[in-house]
Tab-separated table of C-alpha atoms in Angstrom:
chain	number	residue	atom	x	y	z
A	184	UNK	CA	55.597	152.374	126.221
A	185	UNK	CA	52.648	150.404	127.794
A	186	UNK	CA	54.847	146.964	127.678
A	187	UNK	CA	56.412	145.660	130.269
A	188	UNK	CA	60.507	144.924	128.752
A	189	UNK	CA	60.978	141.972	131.168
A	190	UNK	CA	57.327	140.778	131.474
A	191	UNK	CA	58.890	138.117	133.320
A	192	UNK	CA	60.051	139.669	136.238
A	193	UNK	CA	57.875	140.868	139.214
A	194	UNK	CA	58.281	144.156	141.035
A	195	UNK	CA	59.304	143.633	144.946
A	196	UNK	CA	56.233	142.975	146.856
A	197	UNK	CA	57.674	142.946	149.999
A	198	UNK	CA	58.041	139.153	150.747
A	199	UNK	CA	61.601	136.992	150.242
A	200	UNK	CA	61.770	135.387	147.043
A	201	UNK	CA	64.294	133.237	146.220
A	202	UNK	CA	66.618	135.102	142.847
A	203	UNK	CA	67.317	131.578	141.640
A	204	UNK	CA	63.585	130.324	141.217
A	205	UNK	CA	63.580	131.048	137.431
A	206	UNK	CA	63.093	134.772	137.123
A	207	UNK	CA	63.654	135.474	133.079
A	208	UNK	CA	64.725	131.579	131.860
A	209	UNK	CA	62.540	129.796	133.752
A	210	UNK	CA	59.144	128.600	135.508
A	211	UNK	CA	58.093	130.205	138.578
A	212	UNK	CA	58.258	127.061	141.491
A	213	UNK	CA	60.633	125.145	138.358
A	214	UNK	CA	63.228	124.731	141.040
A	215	UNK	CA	65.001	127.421	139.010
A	216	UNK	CA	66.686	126.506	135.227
A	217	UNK	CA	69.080	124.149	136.380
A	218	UNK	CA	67.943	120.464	136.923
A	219	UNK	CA	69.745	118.552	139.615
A	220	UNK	CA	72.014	116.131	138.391
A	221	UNK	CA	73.847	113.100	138.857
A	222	UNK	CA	77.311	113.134	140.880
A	223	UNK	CA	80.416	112.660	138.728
A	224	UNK	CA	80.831	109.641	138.874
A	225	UNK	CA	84.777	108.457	137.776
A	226	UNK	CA	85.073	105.536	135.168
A	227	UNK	CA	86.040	102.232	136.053
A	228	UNK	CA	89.595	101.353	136.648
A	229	UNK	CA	91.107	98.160	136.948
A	230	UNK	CA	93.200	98.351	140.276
A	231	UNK	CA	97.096	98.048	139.897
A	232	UNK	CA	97.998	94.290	139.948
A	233	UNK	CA	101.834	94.091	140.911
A	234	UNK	CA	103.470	92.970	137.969
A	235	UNK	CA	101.738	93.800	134.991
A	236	UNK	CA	103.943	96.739	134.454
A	237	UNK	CA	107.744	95.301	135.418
A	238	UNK	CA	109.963	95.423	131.690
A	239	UNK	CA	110.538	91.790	130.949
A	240	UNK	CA	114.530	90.608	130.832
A	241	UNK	CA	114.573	91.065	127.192
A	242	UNK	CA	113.596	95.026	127.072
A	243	UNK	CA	115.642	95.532	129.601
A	244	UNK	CA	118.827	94.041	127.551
A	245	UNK	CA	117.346	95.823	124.817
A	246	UNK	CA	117.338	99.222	126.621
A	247	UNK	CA	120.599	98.592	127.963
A	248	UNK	CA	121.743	98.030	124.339
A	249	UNK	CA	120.421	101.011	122.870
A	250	UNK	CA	122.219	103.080	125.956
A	251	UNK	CA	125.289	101.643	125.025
A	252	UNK	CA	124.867	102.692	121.705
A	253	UNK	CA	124.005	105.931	122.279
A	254	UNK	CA	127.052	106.150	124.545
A	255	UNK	CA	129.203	104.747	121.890
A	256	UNK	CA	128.263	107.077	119.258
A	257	UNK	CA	128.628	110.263	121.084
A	258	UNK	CA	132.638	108.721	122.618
A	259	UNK	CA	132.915	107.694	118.908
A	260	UNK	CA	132.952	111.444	117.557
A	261	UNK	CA	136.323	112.725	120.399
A	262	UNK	CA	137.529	109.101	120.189
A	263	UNK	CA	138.207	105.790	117.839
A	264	UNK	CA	135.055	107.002	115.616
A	265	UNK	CA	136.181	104.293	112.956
A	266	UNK	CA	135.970	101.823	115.668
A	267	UNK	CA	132.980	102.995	118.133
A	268	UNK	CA	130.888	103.866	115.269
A	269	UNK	CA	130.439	100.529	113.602
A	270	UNK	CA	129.919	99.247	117.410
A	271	UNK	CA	127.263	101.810	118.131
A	272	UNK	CA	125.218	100.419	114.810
A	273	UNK	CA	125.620	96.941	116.349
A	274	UNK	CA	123.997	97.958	119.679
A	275	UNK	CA	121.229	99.729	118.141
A	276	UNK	CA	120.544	96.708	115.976
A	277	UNK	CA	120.468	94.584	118.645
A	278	UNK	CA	118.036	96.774	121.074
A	279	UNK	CA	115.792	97.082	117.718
A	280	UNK	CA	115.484	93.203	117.606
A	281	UNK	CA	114.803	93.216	121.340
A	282	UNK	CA	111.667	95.585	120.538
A	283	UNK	CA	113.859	98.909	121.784
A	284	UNK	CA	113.833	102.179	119.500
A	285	UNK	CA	117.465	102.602	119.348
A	286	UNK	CA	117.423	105.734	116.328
A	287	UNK	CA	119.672	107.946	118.134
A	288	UNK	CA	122.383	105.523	118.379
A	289	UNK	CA	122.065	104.127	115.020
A	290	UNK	CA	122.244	107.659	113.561
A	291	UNK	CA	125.343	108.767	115.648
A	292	UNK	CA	127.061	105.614	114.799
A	293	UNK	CA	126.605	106.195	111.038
A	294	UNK	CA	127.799	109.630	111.315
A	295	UNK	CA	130.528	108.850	112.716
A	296	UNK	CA	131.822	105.759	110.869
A	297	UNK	CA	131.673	108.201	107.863
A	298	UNK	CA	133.165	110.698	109.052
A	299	UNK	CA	136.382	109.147	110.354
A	300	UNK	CA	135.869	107.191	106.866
A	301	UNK	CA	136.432	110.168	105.170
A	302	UNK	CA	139.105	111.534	107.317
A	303	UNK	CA	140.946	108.176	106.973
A	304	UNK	CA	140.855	108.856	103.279
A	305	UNK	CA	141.648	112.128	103.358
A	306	UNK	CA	144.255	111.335	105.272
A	307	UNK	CA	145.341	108.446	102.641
A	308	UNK	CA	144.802	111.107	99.608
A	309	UNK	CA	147.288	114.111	101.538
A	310	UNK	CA	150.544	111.109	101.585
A	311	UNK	CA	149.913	109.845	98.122
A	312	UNK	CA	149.782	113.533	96.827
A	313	UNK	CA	152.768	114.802	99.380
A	314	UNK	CA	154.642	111.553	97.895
A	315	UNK	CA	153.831	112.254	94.272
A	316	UNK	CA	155.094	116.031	95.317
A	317	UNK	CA	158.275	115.157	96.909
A	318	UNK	CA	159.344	112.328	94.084
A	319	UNK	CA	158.439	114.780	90.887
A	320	UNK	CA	160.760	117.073	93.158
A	321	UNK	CA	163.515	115.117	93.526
A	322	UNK	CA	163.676	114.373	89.592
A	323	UNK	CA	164.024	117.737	89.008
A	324	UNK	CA	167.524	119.115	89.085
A	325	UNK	CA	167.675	122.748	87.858
């Protein structure tokens, strides 16, 4: 074992050396293995003009319409489906030719046209068969 393991490092000779100035990864008088650097710098940003954010008068209807026919399509499922639904698709058409996603409402508003569509027929289906019932009933005489 005549090798030194860590031929870089020096055994204490009594004076202050600094434990950054390289030891093992770097240069003796290096300034140690880290180079200064530049300060982080931030990018450029433009600086907020007043404005250039503010929703123009048309997203603003449009918004307004695609509330509504959110609103409509969730009233539409307790309440007048058969009439709130087909508004609700209305609304969100008109917010989506304003430039306002209006999904939500659209969706509800289909559901529920259909489904009071299909109640209404059920409904229609139940007389014409409690009808049919009652006259082949009434023809009978036993």
């Amino acid at each position: 074992m005549s090798q030194d393991p860590y031929p870089s490092e020096r055994p204490f000779s009594g004076s202050r050396q600094n434990p950054y100035d390289g030891g093992a990864f770097g240069q003796q008088g290096s300034g140690g293995p880290y180079q200064p650097t530049q300060p982080y710098q931030q990018p450029y940003q433009q600086p907020y003009q007043h404005g250039m954010y503010q929703s123009s008068s048309r997203t603003i209807e449009g918004e307004k319409a695609a509330q509504l026919s959110l609103i409509l399509g969730l009233v539409g499922f307790f309440v007048a489906g058969i009439i709130l639904g087909p508004m609700a698709i209305w609304q969100a058409r008109k917010a989506e030719r304003l430039g306002v996603p209006a999904t939500a409402g659209k969706v509800l508003g289909w559901i529920t046209t259909i489904l009071y569509a299909l109640a209404i027929l059920a409904g229609i289906l139940f007389f014409i068969l409690i009808m049919v019932g009652l006259g082949a009933s009434a023809g009978y005489n036993g």
